[in-house]
JSON list of C-alpha atoms in Angstrom, two decimals:
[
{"chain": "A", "resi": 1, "resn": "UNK", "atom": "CA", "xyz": [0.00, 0.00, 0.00]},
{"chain": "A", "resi": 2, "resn": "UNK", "atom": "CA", "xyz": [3.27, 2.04, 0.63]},
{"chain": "A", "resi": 3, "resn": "UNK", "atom": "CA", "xyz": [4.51, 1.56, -3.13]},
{"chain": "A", "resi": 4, "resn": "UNK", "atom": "CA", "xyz": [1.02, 2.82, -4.33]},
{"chain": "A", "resi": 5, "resn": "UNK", "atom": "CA", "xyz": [0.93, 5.60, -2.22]},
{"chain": "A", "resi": 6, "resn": "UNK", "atom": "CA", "xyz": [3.91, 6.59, -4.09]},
{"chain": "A", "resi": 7, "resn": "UNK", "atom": "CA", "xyz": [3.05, 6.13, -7.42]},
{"chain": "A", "resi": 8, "resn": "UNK", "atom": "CA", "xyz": [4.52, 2.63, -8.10]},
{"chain": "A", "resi": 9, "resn": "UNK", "atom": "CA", "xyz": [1.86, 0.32, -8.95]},
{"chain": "A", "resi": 10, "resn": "UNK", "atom": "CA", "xyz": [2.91, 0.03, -13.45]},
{"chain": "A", "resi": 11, "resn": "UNK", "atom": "CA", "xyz": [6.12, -1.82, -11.52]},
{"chain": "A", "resi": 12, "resn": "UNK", "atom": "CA", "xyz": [4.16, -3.35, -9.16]},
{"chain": "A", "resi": 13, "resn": "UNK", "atom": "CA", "xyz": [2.35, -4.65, -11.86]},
{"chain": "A", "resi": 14, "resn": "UNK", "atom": "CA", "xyz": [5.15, -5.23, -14.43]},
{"chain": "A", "resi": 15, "resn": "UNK", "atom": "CA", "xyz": [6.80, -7.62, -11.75]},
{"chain": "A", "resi": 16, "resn": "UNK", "atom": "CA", "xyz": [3.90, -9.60, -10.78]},
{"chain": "A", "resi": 17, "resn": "UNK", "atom": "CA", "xyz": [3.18, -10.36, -14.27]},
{"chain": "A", "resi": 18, "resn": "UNK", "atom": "CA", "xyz": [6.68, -11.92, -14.26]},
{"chain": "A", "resi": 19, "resn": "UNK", "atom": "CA", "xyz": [5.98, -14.48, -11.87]},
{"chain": "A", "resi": 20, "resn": "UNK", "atom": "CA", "xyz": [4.75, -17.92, -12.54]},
{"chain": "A", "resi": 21, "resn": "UNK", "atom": "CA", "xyz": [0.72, -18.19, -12.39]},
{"chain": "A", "resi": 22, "resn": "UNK", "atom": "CA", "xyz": [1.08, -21.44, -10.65]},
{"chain": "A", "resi": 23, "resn": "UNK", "atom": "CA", "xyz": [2.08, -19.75, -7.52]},
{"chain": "A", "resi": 24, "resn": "UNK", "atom": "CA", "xyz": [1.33, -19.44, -3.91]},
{"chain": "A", "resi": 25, "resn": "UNK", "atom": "CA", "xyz": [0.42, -15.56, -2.89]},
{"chain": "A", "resi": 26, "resn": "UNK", "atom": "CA", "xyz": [0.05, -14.17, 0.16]},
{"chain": "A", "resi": 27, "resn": "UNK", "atom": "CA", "xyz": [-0.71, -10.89, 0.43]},
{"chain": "A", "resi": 28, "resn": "UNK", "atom": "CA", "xyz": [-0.59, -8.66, 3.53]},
{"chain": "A", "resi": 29, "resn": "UNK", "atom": "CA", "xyz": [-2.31, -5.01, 3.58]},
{"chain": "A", "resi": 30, "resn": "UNK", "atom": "CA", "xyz": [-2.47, -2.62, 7.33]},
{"chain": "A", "resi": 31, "resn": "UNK", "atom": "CA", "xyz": [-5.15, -0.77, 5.68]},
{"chain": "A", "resi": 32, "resn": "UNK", "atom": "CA", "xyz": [-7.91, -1.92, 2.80]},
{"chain": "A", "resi": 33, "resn": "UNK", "atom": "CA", "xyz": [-7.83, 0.91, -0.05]},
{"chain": "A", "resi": 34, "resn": "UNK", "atom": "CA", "xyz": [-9.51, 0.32, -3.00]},
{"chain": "A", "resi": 35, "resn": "UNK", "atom": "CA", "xyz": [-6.12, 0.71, -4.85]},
{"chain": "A", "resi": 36, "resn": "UNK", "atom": "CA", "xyz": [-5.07, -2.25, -2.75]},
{"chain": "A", "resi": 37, "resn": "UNK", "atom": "CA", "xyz": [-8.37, -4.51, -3.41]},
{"chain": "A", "resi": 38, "resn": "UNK", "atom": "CA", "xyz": [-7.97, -3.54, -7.16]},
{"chain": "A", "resi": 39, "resn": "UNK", "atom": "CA", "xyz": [-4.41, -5.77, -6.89]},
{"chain": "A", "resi": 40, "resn": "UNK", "atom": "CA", "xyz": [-6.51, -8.25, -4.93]},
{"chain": "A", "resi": 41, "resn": "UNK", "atom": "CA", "xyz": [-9.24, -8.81, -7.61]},
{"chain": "A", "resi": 42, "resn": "UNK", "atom": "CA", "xyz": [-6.60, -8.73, -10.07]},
{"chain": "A", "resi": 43, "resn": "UNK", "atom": "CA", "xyz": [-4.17, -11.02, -9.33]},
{"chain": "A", "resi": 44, "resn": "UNK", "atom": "CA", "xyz": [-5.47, -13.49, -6.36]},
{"chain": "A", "resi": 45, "resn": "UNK", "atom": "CA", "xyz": [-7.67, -16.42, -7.39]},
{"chain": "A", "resi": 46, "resn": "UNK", "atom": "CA", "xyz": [-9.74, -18.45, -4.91]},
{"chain": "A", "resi": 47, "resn": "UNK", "atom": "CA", "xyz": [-8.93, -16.26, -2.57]},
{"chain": "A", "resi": 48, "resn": "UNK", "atom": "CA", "xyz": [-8.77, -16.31, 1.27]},
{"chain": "A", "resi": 49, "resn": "UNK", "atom": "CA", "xyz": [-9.83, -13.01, 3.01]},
{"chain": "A", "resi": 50, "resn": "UNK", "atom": "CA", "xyz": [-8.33, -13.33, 6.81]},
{"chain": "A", "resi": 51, "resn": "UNK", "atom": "CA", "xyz": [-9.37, -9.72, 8.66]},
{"chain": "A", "resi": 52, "resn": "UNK", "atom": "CA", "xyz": [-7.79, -8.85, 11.89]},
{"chain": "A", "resi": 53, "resn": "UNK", "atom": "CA", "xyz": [-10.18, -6.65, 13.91]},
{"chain": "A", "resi": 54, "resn": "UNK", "atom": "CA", "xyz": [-12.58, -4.39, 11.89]},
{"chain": "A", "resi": 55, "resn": "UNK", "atom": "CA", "xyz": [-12.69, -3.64, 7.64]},
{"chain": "A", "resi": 56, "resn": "UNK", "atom": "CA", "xyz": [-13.65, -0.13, 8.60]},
{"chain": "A", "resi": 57, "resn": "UNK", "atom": "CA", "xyz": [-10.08, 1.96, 9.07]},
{"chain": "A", "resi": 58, "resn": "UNK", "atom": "CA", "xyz": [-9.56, 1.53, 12.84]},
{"chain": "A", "resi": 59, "resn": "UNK", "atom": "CA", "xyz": [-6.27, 2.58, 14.71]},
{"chain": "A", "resi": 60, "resn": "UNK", "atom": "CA", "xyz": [-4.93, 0.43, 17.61]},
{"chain": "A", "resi": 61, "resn": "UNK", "atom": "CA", "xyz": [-6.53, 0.46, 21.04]},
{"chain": "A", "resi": 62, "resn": "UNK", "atom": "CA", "xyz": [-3.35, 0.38, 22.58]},
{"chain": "A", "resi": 63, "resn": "UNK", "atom": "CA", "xyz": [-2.37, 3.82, 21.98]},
{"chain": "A", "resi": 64, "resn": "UNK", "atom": "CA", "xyz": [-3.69, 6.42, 23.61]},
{"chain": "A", "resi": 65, "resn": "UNK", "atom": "CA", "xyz": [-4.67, 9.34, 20.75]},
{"chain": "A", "resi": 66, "resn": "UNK", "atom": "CA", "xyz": [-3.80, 13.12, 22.29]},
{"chain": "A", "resi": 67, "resn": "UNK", "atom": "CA", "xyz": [-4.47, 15.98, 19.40]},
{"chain": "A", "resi": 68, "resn": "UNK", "atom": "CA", "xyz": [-2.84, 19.74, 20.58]},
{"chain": "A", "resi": 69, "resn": "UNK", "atom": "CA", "xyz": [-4.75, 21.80, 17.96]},
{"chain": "A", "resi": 70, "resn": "UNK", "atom": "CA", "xyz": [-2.00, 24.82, 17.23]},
{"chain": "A", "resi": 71, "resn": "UNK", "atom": "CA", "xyz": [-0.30, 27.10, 14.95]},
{"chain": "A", "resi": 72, "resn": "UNK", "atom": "CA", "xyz": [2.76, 26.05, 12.79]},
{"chain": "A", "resi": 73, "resn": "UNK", "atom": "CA", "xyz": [4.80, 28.00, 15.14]},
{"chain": "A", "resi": 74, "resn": "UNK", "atom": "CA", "xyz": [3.88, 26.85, 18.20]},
{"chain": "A", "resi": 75, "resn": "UNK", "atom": "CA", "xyz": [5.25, 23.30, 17.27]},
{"chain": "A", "resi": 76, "resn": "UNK", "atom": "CA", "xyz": [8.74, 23.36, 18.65]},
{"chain": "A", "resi": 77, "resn": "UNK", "atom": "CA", "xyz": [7.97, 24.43, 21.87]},
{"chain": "A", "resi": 78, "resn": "UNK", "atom": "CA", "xyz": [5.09, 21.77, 21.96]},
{"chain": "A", "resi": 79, "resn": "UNK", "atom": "CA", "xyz": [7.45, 19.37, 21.17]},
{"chain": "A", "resi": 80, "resn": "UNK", "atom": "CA", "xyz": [10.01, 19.84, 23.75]},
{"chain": "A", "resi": 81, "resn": "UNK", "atom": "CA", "xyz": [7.34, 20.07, 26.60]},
{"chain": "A", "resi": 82, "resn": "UNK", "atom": "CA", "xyz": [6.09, 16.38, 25.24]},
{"chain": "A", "resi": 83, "resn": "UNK", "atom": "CA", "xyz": [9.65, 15.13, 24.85]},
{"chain": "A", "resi": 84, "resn": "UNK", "atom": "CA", "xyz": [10.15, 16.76, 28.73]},
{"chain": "A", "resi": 85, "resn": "UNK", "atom": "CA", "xyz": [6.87, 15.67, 29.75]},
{"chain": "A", "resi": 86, "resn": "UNK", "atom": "CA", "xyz": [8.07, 11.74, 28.38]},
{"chain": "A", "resi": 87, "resn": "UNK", "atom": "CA", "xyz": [10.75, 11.68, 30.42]},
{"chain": "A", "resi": 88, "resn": "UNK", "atom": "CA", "xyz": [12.92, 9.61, 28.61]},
{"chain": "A", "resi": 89, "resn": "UNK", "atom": "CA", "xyz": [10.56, 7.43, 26.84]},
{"chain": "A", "resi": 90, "resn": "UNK", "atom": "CA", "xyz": [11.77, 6.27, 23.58]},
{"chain": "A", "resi": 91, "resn": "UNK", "atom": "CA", "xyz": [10.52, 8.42, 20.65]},
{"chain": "A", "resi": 92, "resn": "UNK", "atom": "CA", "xyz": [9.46, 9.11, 17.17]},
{"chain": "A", "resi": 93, "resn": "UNK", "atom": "CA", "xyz": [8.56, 12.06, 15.92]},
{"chain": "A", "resi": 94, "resn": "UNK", "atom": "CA", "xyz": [7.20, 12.22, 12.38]},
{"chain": "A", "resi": 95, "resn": "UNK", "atom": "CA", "xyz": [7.81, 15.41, 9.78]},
{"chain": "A", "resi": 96, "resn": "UNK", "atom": "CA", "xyz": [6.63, 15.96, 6.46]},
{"chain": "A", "resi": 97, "resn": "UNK", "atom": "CA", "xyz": [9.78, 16.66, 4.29]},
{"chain": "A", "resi": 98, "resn": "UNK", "atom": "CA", "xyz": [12.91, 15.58, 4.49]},
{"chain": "A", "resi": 99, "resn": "UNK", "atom": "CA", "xyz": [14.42, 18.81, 4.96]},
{"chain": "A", "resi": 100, "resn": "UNK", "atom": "CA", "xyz": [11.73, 19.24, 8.17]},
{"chain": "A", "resi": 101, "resn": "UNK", "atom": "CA", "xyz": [13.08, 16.12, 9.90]},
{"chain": "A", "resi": 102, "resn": "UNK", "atom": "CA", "xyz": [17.00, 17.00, 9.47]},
{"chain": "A", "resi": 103, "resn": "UNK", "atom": "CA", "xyz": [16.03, 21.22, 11.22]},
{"chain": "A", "resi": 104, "resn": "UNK", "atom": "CA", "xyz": [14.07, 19.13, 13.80]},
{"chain": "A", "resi": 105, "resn": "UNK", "atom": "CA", "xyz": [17.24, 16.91, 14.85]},
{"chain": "A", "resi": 106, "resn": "UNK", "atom": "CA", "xyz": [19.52, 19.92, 14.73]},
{"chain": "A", "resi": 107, "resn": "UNK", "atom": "CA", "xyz": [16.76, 22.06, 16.79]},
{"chain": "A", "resi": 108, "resn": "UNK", "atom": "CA", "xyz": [16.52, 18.92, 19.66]},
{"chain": "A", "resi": 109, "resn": "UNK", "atom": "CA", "xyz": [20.34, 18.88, 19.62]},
{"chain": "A", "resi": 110, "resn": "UNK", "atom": "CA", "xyz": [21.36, 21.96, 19.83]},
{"chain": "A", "resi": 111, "resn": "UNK", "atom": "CA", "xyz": [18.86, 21.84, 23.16]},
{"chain": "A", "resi": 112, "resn": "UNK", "atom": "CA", "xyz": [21.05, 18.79, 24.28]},
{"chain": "A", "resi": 113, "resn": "UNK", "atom": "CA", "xyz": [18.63, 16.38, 23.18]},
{"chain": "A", "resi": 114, "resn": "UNK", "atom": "CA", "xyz": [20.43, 13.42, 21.35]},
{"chain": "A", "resi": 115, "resn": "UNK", "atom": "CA", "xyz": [17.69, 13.11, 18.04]},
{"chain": "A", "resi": 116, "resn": "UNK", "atom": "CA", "xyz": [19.02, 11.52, 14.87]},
{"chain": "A", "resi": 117, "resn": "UNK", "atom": "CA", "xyz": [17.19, 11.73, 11.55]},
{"chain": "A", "resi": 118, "resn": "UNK", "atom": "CA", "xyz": [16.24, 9.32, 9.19]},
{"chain": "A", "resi": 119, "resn": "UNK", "atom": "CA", "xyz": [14.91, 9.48, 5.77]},
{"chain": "A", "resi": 120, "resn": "UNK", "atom": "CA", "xyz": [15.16, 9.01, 2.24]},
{"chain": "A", "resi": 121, "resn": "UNK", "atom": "CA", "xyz": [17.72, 11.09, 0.98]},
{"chain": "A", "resi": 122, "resn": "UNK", "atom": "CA", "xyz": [19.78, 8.85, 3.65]},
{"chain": "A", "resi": 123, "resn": "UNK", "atom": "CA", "xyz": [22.34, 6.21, 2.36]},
{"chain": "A", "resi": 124, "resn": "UNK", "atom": "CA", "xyz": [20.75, 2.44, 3.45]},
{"chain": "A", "resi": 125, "resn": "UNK", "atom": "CA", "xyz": [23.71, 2.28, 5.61]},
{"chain": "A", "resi": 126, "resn": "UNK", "atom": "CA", "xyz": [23.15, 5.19, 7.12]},
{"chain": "A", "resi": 127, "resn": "UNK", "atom": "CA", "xyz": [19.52, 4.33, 7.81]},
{"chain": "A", "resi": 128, "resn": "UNK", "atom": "CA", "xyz": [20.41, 0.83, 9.20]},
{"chain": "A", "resi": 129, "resn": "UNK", "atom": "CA", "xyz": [23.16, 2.61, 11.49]},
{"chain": "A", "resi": 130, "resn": "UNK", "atom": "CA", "xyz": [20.76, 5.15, 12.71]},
{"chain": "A", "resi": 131, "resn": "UNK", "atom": "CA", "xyz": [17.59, 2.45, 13.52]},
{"chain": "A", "resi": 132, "resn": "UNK", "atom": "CA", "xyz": [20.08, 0.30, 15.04]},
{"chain": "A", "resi": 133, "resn": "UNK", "atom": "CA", "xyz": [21.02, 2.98, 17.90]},
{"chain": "A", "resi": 134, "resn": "UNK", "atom": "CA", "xyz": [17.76, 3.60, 17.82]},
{"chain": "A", "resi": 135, "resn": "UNK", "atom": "CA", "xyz": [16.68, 0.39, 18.68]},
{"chain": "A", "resi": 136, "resn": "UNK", "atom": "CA", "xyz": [19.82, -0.01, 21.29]},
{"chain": "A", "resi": 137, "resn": "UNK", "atom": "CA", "xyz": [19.32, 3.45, 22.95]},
{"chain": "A", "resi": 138, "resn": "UNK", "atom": "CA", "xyz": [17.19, 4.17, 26.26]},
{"chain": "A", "resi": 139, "resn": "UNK", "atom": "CA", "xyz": [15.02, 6.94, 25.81]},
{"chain": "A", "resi": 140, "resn": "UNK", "atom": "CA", "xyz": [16.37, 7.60, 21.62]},
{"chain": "A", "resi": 141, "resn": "UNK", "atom": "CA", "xyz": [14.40, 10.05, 19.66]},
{"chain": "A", "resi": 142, "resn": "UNK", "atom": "CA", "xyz": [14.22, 9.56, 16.49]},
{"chain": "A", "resi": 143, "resn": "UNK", "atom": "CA", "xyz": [12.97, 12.01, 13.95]},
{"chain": "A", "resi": 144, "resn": "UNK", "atom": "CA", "xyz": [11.81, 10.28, 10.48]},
{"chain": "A", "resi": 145, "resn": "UNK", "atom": "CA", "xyz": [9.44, 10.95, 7.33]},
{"chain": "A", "resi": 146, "resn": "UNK", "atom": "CA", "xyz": [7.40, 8.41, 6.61]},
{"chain": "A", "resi": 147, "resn": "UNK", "atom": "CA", "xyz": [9.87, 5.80, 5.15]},
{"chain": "A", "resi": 148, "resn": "UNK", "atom": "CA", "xyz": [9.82, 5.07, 8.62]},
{"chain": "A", "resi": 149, "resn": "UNK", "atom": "CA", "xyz": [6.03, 4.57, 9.08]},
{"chain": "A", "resi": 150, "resn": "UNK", "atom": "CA", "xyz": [5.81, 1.13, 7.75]},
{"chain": "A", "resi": 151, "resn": "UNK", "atom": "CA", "xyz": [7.59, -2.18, 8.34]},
{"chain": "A", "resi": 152, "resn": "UNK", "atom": "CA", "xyz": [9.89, -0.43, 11.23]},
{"chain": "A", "resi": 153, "resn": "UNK", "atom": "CA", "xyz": [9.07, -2.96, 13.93]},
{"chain": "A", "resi": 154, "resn": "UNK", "atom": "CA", "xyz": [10.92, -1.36, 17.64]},
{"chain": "A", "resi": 155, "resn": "UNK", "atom": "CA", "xyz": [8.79, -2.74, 20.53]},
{"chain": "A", "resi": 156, "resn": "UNK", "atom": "CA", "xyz": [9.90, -0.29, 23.20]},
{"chain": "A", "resi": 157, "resn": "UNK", "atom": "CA", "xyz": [8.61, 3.30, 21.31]},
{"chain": "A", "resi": 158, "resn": "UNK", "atom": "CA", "xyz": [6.32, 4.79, 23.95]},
{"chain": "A", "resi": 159, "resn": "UNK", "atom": "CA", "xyz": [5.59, 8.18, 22.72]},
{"chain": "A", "resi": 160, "resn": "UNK", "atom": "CA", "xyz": [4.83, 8.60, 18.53]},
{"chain": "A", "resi": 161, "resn": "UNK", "atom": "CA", "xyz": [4.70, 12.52, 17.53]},
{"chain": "A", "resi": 162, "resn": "UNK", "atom": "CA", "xyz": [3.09, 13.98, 14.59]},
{"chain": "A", "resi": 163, "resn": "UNK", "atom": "CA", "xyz": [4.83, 16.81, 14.23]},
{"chain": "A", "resi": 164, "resn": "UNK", "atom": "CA", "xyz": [3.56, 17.22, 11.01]},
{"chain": "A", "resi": 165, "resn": "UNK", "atom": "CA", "xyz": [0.08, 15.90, 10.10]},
{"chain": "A", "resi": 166, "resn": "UNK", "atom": "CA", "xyz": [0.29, 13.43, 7.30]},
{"chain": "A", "resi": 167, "resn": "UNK", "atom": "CA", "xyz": [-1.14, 13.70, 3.64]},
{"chain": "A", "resi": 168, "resn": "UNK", "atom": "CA", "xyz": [-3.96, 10.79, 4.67]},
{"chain": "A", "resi": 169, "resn": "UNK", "atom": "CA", "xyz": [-5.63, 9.30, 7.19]},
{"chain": "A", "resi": 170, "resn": "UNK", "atom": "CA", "xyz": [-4.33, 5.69, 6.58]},
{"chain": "A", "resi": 171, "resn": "UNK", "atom": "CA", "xyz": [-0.61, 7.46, 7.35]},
{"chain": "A", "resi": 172, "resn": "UNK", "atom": "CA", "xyz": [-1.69, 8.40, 10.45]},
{"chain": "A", "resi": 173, "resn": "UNK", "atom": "CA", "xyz": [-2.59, 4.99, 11.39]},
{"chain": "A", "resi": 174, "resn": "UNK", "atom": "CA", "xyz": [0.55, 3.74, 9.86]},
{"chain": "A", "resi": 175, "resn": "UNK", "atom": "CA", "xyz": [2.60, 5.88, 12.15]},
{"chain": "A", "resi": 176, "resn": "UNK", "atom": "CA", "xyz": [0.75, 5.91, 15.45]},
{"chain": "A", "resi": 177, "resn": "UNK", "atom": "CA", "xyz": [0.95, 2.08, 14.87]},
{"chain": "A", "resi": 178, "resn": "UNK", "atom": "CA", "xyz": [4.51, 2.37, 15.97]},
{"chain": "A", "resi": 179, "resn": "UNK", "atom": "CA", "xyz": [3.69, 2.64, 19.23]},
{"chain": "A", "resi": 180, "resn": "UNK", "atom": "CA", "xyz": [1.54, 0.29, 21.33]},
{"chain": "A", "resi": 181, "resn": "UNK", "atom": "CA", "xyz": [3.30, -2.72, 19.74]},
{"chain": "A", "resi": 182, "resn": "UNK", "atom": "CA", "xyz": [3.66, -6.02, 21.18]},
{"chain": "A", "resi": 183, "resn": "UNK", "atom": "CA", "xyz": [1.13, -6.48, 23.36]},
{"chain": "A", "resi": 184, "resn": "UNK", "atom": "CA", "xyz": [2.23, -3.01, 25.35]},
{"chain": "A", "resi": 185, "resn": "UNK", "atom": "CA", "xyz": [0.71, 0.31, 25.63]},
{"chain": "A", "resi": 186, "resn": "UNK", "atom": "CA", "xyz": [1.48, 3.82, 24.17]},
{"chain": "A", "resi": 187, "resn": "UNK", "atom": "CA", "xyz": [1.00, 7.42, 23.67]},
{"chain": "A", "resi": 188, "resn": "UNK", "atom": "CA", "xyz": [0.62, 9.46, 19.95]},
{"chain": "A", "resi": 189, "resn": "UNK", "atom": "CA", "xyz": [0.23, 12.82, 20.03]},
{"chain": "A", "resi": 190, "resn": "UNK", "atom": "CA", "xyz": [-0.75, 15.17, 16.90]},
{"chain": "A", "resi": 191, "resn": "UNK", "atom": "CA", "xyz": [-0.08, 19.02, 16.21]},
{"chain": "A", "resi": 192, "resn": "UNK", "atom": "CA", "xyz": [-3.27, 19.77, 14.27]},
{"chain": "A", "resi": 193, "resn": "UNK", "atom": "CA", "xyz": [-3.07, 23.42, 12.26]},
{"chain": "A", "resi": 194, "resn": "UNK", "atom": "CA", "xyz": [-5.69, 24.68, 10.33]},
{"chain": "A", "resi": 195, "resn": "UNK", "atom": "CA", "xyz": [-4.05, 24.23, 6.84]},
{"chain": "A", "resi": 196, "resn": "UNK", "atom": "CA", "xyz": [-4.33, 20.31, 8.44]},
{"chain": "A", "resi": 197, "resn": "UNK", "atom": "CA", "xyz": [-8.07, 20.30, 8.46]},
{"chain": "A", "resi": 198, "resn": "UNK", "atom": "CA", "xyz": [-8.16, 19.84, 4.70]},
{"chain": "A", "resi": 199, "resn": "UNK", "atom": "CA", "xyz": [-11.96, 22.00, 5.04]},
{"chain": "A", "resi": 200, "resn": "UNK", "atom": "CA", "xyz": [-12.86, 19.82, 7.53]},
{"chain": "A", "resi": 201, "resn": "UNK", "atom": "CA", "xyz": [-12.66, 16.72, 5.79]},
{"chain": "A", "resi": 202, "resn": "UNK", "atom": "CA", "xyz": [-9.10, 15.37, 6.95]},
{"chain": "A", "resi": 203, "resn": "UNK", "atom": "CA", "xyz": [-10.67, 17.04, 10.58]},
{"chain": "A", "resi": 204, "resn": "UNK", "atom": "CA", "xyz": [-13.83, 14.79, 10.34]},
{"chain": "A", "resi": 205, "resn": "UNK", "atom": "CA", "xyz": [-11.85, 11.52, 9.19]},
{"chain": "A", "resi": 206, "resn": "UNK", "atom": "CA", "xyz": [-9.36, 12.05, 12.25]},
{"chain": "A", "resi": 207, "resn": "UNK", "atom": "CA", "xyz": [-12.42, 12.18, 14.39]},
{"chain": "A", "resi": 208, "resn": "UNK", "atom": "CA", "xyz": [-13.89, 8.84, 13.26]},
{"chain": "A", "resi": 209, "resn": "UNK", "atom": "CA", "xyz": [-10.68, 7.29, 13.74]},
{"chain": "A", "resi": 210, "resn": "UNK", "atom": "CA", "xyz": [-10.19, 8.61, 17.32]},
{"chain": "A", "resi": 211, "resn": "UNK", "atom": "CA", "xyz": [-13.86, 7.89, 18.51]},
{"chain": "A", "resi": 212, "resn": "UNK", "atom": "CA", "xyz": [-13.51, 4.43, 16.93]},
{"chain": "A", "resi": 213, "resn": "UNK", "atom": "CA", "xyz": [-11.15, 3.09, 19.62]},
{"chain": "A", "resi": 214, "resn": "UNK", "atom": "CA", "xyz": [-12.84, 5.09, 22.33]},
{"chain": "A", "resi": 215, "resn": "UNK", "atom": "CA", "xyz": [-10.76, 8.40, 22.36]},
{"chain": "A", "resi": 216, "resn": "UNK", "atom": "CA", "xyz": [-11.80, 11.34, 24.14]},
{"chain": "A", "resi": 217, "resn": "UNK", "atom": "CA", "xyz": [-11.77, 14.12, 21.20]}
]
């Protein structure tokens, strides 16, 4: 679903169509788009369906969903109080560009806060070196875009922060899903801005989502 948020489904497609038809697929989706049950109906015969929880878009109960409505400048002193109130949890905090996440770590450093950043425009070694001390780390905050959203599995993240609101609601799943992993509990917490609210649509979808798993909004 990552891949066709990005725009990647002709290769998607082109490689699948490489692969023998007498195969075996299993295919694995955190949310249900339609993009996603196009490639189902497409290439999955006699099909299995196995649903964990709810089809409706659902976040986990685990995590307990705080929003701090605000203005774009507010945000870095919102994020030290959380980081201060977190006392030493382990963190992620979530930006929008690339360039956002890299002024974030050098605005928690400077402040003697140990962040590293992580994203694209990172060499694979360097993002392997930087989720390992992440991983290793008490108390590591770690500032990412959404590469790190999906398939980063650390058991031990107690606090997720939104810094910046994602482009969809199924991101916001994907990244609050970091937390509350393994059976344990955890904390997300969202700077919502106007420009977020997407004329109340994005607002109303965030809503559904929090009241869904029993979140005071």
């Amino acid at each position: 679903d990552r891949m066709l948020d990005m725009g990647f489904e002709p290769q998607i497609r082109r490689i699948v169509d490489q692969v023998r038809p007498d195969r075996q697929t299993l295919m694995w989706s955190a949310t249900w788009p339609r993009e996603v049950q196009q490639l189902a109906r497409d290439y999955l015969r006699d099909a299995m369906q196995v649903n964990i929880g709810s089809l409706d878009l659902s976040a986990s109960h685990k995590v307990q969903q705080i929003v701090r409505v605000c203005r774009d400048m507010e945000k870095r002193e919102l994020l030290l109080r959380e980081l201060e109130a977190a006392a030493g949890a382990k963190t992620l905090v979530f930006a929008g560009t690339k360039r956002a996440v890299d002024d974030i770590a050098w605005f928690l450093r400077d402040r003697r806060i140990p962040a590293m950043p992580i994203h694209g425009d990172k060499s694979q070694a360097d993002r392997d070196r930087t989720l390992a001390e992440f991983r290793g780390r008490p108390g590591a905050v770690m500032v990412a875009t959404d590469v790190a959203a999906r398939g980063i599995d650390v058991k031990d993240v107690k606090l997720v922060v939104n810094y910046d609101f994602p482009n969809n609601i199924e991101d916001y799943i994907h990244r609050i899903g970091r937390t509350g992993r393994a059976g344990q509990t955890g904390t997300a917490v969202t700077f919502f801005t106007d420009e977020d609210a997407g004329g109340g649509k994005t607002a109303r979808a965030l809503v559904r989502v929090m009241e869904e798993a029993g979140q005071p909004v």
